[in-house]
JSON list of C-alpha atoms in Angstrom, two decimals:
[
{"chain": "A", "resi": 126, "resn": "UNK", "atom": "CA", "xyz": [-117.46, 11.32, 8.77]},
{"chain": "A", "resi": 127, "resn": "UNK", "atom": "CA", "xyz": [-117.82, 9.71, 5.36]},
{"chain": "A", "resi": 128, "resn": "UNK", "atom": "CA", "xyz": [-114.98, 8.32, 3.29]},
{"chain": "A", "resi": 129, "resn": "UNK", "atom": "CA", "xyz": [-114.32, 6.56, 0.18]},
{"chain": "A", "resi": 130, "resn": "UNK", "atom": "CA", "xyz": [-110.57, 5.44, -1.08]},
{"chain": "A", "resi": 131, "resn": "UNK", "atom": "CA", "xyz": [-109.99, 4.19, -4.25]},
{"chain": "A", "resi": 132, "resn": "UNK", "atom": "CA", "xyz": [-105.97, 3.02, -3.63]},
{"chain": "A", "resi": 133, "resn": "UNK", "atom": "CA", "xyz": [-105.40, 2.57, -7.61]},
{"chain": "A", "resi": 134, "resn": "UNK", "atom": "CA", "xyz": [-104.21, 5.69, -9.03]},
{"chain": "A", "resi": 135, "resn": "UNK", "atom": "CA", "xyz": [-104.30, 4.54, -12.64]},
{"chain": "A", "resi": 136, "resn": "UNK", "atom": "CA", "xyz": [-104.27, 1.11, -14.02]},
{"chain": "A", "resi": 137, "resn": "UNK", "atom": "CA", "xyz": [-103.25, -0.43, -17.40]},
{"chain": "A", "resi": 138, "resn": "UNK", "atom": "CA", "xyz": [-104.03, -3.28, -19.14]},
{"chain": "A", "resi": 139, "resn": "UNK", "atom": "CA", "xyz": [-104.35, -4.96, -22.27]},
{"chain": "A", "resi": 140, "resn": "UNK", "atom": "CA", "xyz": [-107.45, -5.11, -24.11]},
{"chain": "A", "resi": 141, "resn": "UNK", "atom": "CA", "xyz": [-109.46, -8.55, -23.51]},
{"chain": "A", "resi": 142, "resn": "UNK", "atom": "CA", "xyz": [-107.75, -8.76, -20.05]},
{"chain": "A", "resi": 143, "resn": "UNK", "atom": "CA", "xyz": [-109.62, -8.76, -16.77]},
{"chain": "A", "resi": 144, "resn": "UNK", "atom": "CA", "xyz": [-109.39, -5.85, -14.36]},
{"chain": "A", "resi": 145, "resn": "UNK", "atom": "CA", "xyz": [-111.06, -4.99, -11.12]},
{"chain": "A", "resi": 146, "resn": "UNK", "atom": "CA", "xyz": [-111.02, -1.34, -9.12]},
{"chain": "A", "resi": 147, "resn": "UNK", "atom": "CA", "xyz": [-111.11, -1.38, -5.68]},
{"chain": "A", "resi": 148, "resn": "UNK", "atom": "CA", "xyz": [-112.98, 0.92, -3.42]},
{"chain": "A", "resi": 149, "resn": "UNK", "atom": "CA", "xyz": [-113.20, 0.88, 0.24]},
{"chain": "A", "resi": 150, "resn": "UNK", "atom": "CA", "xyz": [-115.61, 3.28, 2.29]},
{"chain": "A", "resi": 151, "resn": "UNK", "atom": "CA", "xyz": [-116.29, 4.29, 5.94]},
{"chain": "A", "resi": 152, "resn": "UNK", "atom": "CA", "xyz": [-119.03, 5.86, 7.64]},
{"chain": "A", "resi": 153, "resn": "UNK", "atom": "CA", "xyz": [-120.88, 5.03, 10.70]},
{"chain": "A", "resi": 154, "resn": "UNK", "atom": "CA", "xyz": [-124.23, 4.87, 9.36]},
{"chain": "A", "resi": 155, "resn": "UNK", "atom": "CA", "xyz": [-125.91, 1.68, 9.34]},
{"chain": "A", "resi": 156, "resn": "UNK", "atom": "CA", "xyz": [-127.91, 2.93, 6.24]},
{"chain": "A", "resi": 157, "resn": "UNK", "atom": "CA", "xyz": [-125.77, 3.70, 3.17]},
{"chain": "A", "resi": 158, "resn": "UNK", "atom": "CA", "xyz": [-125.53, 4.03, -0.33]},
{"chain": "A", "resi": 159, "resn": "UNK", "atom": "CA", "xyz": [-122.69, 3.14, -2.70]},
{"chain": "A", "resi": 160, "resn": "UNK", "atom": "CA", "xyz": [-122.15, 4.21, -6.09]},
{"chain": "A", "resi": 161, "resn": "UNK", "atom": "CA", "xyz": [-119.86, 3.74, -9.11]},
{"chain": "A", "resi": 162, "resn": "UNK", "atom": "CA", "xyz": [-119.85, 6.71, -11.95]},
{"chain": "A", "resi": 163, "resn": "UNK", "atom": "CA", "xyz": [-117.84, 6.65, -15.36]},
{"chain": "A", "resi": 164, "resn": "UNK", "atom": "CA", "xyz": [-116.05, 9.24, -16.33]},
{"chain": "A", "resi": 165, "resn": "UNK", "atom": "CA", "xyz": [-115.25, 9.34, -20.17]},
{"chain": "A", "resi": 166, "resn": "UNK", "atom": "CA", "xyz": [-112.97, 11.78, -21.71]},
{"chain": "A", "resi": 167, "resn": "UNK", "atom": "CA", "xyz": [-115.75, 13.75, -22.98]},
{"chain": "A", "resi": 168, "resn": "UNK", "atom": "CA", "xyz": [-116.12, 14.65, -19.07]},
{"chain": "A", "resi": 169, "resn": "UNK", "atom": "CA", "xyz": [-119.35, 14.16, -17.85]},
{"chain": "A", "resi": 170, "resn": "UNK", "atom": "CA", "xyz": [-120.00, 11.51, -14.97]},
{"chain": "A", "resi": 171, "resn": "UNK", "atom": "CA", "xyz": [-122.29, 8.74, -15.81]},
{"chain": "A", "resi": 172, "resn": "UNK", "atom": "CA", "xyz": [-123.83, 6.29, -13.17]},
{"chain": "A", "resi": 173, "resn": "UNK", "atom": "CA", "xyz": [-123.18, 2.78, -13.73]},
{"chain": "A", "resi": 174, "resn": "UNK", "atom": "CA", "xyz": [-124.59, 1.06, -10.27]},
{"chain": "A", "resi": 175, "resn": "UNK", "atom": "CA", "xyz": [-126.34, 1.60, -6.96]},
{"chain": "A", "resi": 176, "resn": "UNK", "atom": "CA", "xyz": [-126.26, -0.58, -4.06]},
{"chain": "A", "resi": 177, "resn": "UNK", "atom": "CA", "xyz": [-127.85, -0.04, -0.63]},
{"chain": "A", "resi": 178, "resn": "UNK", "atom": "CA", "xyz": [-126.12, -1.12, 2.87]},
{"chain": "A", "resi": 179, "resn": "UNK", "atom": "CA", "xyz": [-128.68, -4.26, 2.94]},
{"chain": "A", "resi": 180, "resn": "UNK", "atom": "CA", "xyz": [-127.99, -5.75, -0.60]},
{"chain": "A", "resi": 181, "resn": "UNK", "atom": "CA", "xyz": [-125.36, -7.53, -0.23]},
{"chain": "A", "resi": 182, "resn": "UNK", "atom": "CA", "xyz": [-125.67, -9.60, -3.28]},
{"chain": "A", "resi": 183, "resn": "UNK", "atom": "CA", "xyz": [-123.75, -9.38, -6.14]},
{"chain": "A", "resi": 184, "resn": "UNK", "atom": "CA", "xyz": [-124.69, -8.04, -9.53]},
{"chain": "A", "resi": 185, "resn": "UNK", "atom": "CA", "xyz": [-123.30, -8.76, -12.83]},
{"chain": "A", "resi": 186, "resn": "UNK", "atom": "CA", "xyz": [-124.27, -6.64, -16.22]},
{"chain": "A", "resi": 187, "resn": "UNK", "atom": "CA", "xyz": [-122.63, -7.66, -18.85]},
{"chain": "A", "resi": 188, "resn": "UNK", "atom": "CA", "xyz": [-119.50, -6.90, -18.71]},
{"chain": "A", "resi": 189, "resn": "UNK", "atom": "CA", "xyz": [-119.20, -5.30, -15.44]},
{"chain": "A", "resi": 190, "resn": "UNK", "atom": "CA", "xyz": [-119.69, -7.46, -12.19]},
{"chain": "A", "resi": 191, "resn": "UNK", "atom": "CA", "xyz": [-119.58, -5.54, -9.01]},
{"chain": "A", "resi": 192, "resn": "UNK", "atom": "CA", "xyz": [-118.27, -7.68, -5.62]},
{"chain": "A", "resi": 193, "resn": "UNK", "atom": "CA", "xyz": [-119.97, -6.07, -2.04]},
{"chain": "A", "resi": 194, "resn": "UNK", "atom": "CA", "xyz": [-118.62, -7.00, 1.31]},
{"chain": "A", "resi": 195, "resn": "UNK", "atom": "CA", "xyz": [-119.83, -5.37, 4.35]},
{"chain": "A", "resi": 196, "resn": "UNK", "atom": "CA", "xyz": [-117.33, -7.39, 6.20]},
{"chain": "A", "resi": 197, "resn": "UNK", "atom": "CA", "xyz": [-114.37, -5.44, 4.53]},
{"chain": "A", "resi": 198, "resn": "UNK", "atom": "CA", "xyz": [-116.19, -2.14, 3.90]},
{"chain": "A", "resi": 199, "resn": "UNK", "atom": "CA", "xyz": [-115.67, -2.89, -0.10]},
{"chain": "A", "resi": 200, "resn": "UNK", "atom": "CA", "xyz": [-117.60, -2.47, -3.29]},
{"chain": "A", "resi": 201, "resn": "UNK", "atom": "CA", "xyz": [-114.92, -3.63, -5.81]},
{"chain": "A", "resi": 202, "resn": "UNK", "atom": "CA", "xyz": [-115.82, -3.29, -9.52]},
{"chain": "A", "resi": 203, "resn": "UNK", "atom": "CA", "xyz": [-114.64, -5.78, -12.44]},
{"chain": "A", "resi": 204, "resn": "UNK", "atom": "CA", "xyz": [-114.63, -5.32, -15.93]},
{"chain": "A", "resi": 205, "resn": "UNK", "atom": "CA", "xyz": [-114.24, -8.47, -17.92]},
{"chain": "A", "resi": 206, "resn": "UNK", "atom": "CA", "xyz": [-112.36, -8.98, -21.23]},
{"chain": "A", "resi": 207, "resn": "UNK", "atom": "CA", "xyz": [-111.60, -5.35, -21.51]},
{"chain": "A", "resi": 208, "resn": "UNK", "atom": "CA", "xyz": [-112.50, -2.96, -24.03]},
{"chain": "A", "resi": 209, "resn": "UNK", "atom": "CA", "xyz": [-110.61, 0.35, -25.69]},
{"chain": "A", "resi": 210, "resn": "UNK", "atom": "CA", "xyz": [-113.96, 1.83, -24.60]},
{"chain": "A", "resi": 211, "resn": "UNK", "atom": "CA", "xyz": [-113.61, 0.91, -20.95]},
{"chain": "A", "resi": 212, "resn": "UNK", "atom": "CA", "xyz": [-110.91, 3.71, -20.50]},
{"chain": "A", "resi": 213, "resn": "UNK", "atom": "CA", "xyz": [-111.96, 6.39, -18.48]},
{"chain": "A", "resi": 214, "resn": "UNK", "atom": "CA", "xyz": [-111.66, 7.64, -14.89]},
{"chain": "A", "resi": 215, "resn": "UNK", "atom": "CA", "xyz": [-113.95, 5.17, -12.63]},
{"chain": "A", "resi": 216, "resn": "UNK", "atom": "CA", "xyz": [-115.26, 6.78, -9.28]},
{"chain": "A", "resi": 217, "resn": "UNK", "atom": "CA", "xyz": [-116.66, 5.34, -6.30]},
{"chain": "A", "resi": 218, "resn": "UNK", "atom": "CA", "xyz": [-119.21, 7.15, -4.31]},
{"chain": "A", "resi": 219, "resn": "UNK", "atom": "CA", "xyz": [-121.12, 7.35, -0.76]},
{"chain": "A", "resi": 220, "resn": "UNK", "atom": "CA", "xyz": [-123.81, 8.60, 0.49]},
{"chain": "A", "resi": 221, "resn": "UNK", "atom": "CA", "xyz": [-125.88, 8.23, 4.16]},
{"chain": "A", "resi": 222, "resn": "UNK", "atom": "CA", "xyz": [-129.08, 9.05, 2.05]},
{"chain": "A", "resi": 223, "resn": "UNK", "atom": "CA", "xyz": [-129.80, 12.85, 2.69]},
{"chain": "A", "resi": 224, "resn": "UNK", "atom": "CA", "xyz": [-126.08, 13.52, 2.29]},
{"chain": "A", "resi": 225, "resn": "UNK", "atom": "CA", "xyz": [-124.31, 14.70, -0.52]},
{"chain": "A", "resi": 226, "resn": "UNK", "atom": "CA", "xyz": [-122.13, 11.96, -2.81]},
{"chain": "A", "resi": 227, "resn": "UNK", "atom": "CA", "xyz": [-118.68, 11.52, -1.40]},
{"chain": "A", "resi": 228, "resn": "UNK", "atom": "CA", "xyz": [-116.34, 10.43, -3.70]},
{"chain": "A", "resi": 229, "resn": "UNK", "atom": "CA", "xyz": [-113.34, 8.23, -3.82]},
{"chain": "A", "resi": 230, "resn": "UNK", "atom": "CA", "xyz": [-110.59, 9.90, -5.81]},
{"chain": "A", "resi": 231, "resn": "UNK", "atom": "CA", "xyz": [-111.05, 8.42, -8.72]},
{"chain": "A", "resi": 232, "resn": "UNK", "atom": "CA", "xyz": [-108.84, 5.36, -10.67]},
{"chain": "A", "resi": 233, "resn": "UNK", "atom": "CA", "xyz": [-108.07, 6.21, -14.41]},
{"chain": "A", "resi": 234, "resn": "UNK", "atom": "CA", "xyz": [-108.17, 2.85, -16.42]},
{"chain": "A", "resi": 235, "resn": "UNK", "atom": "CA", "xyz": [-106.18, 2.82, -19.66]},
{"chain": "A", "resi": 236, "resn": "UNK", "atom": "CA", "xyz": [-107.47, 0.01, -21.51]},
{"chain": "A", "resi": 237, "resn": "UNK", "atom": "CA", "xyz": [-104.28, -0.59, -24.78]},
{"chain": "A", "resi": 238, "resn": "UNK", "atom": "CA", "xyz": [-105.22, -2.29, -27.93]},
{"chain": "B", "resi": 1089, "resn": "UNK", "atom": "CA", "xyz": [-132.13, 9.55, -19.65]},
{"chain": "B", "resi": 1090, "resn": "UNK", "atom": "CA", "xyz": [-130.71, 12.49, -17.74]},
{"chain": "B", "resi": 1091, "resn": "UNK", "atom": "CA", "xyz": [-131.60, 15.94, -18.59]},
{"chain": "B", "resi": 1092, "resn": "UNK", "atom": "CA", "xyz": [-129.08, 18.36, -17.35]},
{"chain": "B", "resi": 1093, "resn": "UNK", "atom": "CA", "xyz": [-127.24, 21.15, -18.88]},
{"chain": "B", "resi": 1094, "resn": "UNK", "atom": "CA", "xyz": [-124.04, 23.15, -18.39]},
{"chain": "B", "resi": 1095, "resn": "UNK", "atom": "CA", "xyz": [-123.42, 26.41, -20.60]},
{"chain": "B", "resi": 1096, "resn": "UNK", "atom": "CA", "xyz": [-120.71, 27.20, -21.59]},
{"chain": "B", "resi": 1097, "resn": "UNK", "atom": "CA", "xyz": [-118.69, 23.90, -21.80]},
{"chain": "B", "resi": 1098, "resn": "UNK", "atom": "CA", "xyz": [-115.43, 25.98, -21.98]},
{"chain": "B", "resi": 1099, "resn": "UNK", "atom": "CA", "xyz": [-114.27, 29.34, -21.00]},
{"chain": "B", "resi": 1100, "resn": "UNK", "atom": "CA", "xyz": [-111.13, 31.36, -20.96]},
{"chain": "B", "resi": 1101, "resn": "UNK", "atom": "CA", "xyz": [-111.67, 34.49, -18.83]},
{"chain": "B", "resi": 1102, "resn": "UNK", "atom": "CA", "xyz": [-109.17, 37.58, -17.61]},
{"chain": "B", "resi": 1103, "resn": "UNK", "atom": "CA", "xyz": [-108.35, 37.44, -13.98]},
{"chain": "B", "resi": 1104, "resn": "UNK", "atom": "CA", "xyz": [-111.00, 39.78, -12.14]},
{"chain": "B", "resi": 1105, "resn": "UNK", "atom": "CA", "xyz": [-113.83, 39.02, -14.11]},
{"chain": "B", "resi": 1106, "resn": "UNK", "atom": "CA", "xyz": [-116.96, 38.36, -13.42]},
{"chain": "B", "resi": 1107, "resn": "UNK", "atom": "CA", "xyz": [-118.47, 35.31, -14.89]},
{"chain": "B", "resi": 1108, "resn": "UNK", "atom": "CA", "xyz": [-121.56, 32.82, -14.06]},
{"chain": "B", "resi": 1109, "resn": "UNK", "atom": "CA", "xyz": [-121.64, 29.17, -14.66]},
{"chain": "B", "resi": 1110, "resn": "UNK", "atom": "CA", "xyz": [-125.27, 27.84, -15.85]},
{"chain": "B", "resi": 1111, "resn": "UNK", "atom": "CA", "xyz": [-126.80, 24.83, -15.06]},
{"chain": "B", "resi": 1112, "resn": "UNK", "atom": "CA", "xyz": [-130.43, 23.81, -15.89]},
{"chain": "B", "resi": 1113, "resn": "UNK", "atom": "CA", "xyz": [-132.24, 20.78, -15.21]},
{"chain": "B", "resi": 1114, "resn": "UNK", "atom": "CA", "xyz": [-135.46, 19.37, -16.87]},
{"chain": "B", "resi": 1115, "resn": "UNK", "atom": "CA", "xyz": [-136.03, 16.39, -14.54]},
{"chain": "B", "resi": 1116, "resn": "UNK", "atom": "CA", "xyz": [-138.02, 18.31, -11.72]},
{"chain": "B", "resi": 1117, "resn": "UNK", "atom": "CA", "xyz": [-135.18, 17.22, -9.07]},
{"chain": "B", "resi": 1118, "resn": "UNK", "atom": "CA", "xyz": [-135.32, 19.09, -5.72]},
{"chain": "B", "resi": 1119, "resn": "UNK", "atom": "CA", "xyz": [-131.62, 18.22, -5.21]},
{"chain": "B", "resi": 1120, "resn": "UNK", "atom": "CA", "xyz": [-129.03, 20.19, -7.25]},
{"chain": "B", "resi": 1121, "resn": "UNK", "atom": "CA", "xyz": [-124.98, 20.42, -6.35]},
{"chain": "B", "resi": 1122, "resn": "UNK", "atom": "CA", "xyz": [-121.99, 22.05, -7.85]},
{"chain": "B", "resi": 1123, "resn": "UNK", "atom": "CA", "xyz": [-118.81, 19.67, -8.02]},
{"chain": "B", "resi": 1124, "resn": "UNK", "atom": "CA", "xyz": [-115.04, 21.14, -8.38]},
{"chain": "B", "resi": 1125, "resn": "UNK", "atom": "CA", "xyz": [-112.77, 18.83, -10.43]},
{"chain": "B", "resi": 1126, "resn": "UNK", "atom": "CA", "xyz": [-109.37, 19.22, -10.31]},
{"chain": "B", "resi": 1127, "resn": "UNK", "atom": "CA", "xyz": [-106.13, 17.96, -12.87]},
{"chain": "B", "resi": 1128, "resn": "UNK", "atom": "CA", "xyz": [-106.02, 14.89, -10.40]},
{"chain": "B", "resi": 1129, "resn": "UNK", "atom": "CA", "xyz": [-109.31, 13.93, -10.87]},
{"chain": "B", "resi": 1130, "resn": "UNK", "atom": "CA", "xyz": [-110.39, 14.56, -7.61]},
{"chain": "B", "resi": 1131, "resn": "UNK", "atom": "CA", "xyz": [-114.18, 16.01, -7.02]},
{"chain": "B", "resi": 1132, "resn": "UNK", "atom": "CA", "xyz": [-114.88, 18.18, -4.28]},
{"chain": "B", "resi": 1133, "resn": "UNK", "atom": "CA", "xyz": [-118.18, 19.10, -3.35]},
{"chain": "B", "resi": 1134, "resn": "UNK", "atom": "CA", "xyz": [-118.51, 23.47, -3.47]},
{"chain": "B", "resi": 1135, "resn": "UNK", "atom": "CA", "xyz": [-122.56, 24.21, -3.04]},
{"chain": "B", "resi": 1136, "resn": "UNK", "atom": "CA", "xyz": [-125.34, 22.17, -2.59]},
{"chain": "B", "resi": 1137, "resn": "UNK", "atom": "CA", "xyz": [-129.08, 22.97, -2.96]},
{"chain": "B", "resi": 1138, "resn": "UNK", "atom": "CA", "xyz": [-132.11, 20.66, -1.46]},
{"chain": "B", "resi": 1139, "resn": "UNK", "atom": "CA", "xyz": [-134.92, 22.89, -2.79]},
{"chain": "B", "resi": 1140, "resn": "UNK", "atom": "CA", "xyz": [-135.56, 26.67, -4.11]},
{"chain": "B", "resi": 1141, "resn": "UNK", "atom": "CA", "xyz": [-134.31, 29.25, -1.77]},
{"chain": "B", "resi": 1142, "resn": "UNK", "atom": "CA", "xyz": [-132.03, 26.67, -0.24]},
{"chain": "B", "resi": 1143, "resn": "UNK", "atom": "CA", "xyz": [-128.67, 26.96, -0.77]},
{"chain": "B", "resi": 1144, "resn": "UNK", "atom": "CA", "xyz": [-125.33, 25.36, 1.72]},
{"chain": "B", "resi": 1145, "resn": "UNK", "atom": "CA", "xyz": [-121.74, 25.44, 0.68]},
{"chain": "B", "resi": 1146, "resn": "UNK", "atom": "CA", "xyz": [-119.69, 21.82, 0.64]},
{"chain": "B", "resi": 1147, "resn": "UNK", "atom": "CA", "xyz": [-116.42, 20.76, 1.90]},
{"chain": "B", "resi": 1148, "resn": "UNK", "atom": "CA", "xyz": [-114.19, 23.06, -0.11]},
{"chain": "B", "resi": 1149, "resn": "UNK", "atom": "CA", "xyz": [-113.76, 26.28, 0.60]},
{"chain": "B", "resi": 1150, "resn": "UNK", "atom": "CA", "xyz": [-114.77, 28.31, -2.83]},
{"chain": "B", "resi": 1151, "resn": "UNK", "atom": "CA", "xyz": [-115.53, 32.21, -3.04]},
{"chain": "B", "resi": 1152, "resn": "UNK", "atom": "CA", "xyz": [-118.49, 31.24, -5.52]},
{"chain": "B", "resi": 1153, "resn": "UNK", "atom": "CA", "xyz": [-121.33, 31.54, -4.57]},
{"chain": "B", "resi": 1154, "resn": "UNK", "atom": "CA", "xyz": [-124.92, 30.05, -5.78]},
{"chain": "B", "resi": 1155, "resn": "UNK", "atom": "CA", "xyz": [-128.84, 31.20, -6.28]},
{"chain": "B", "resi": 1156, "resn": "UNK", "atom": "CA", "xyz": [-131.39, 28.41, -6.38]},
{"chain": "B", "resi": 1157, "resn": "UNK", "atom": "CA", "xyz": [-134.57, 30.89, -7.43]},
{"chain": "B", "resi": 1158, "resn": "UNK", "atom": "CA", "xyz": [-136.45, 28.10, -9.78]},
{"chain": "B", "resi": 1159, "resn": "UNK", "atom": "CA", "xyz": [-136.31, 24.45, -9.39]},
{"chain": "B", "resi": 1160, "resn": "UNK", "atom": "CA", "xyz": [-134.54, 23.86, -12.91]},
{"chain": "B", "resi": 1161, "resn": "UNK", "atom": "CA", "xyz": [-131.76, 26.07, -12.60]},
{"chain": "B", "resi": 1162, "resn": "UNK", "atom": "CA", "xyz": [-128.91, 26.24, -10.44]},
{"chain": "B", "resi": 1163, "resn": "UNK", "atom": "CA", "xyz": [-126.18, 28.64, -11.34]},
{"chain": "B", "resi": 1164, "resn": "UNK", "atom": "CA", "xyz": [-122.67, 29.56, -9.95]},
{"chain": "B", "resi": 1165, "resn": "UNK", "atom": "CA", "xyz": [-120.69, 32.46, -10.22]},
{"chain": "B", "resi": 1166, "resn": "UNK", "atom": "CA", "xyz": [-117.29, 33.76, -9.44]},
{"chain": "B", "resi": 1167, "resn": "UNK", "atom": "CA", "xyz": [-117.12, 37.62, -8.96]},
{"chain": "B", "resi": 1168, "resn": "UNK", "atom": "CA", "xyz": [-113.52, 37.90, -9.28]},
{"chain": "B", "resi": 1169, "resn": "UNK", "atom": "CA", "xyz": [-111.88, 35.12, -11.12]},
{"chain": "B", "resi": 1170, "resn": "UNK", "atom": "CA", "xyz": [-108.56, 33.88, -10.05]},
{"chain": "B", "resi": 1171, "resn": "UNK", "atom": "CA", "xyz": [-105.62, 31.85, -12.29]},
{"chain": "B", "resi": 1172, "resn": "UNK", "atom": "CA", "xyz": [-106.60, 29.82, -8.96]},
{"chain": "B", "resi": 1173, "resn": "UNK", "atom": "CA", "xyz": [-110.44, 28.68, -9.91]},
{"chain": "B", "resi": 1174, "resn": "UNK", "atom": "CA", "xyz": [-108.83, 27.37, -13.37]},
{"chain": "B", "resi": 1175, "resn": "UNK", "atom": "CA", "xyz": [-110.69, 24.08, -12.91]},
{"chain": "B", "resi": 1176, "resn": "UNK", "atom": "CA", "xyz": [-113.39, 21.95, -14.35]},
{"chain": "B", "resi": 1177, "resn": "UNK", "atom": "CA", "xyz": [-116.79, 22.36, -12.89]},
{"chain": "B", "resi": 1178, "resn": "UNK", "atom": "CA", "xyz": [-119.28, 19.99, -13.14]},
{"chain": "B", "resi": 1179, "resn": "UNK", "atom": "CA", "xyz": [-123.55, 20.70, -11.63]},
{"chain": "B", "resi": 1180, "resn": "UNK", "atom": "CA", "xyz": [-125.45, 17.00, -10.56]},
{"chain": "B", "resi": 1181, "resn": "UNK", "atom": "CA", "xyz": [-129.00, 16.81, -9.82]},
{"chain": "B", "resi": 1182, "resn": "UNK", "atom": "CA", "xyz": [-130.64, 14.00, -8.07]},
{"chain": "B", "resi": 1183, "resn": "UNK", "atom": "CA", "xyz": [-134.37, 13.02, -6.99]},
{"chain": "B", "resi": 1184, "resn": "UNK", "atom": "CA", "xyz": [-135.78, 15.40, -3.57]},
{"chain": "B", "resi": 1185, "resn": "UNK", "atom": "CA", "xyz": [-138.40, 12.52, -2.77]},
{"chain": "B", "resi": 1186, "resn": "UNK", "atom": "CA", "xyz": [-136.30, 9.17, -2.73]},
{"chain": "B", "resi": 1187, "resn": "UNK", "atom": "CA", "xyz": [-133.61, 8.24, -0.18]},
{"chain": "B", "resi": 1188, "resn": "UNK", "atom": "CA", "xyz": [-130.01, 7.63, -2.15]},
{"chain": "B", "resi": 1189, "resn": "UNK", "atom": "CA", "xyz": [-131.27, 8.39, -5.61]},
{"chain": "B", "resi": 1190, "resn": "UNK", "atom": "CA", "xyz": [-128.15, 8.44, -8.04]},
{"chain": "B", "resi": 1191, "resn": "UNK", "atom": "CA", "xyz": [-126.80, 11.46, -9.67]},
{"chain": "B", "resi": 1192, "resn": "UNK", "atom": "CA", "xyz": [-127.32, 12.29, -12.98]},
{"chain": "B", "resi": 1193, "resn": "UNK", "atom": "CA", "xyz": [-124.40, 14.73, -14.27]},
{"chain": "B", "resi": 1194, "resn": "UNK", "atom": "CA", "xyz": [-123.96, 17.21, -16.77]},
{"chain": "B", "resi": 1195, "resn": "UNK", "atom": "CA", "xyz": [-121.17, 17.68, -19.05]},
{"chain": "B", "resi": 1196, "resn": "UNK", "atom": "CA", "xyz": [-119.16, 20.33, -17.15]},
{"chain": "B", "resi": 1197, "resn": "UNK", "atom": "CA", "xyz": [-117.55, 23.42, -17.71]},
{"chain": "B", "resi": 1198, "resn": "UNK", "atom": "CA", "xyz": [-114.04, 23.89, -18.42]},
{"chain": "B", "resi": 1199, "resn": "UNK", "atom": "CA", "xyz": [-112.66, 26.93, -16.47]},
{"chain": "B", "resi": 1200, "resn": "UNK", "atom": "CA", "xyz": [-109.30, 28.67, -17.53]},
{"chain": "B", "resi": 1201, "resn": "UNK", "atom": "CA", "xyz": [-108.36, 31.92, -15.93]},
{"chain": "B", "resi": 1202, "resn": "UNK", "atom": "CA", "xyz": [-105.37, 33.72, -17.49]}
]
């Protein structure tokens, strides 16, 4: 079975300040797929990354910087010098390939001016 | 940029009725799902769809139920709605051809039962 927790519940910080989300997965596949997805208040989801199981390397746009480790089973996502904008509901998602997303539960991010 | 649409984006509806969630895609994706958000945030997958006249139901038990008769459209309906299906609803399409394509999302419904 396929599994994705995000331990942070919500977060809070102060614009301009750092923040990273965690997200740790299982599955038994040696083939995966990891996701992260933005959810703004409007409500719709909107993908931000994709990384398969044999990228390891990590990828910085902007911004955002995301941090894989096989090793731990994490795919821990950073913002940098955080924005008002940046609040939302941040999800992290699975998949074995042929397999529906998974998601984690989701870490609201309340980003204060 | 995505191309997927959810009618109507809100809806208050008297317990018993009958009502039917649409979702419409203009991407040509074989792969079409039907997510159940909850106040926590939490999404749980309710029906899936890899390709017309293919339908399977998720993880979450849900008395909707789902038609996949064209490739662009994807609707859901409840035939009795419940104060308990108050909920938003969001429909995702993805890629039939590639292995782990991404998601693309549409704006989701907001359900209200009274």
């Amino acid at each position: 079975a396929q599994k994705v927790t995000q331990a942070q519940t919500e977060i809070s910080v102060v614009e301009k300040e750092d923040v990273t989300l965690d997200c740790v997965y299982e599955t038994r596949d040696t083939t995966y797929y990891l996701f992260w997805y933005k959810q703004p208040p409007s409500g719709e989801l909107v993908f931000l990354i994709r990384r398969n199981s044999f990228d390891e390397q990590n990828e910085i746009s902007g911004r955002y910087s995301w941090n894989f480790q096989k090793s731990t089973s994490s795919f821990n996502f950073t913002i940098t010098a955080s924005q008002v904008v940046d609040s939302a509901v941040y999800f992290c998602a699975l998949t074995s390939g042929n397999t529906p997303l998974v998601f984690g539960k989701g870490t609201r991010l309340s980003v204060i001016a | 940029e995505a191309d997927i649409y959810q009618t109507p984006r809100y809806l208050v509806i008297g317990t018993g009725k009958k009502i039917t969630l649409e979702c419409s895609q203009t991407m040509g994706h074989d792969k079409m799902y039907w997510y159940q958000q909850d106040p926590g945030m939490e999404l749980h997958l309710i029906h899936y769809s890899y390709g017309v006249n293919s339908t399977e139901k998720g993880d979450l038990s849900s008395e909707s139920t789902v038609s996949r008769i064209r490739t662009e459209h994807f609707p859901l309906t409840l035939e009795s709605a419940r104060p308990s299906h108050t909920s938003q609803y969001l429909c995702a399409s993805s890629e039939g051809h590639g292995v782990g394509t991404e998601a693309f999302f549409g704006q989701g419904t907001r359900l209200t039962v009274v």
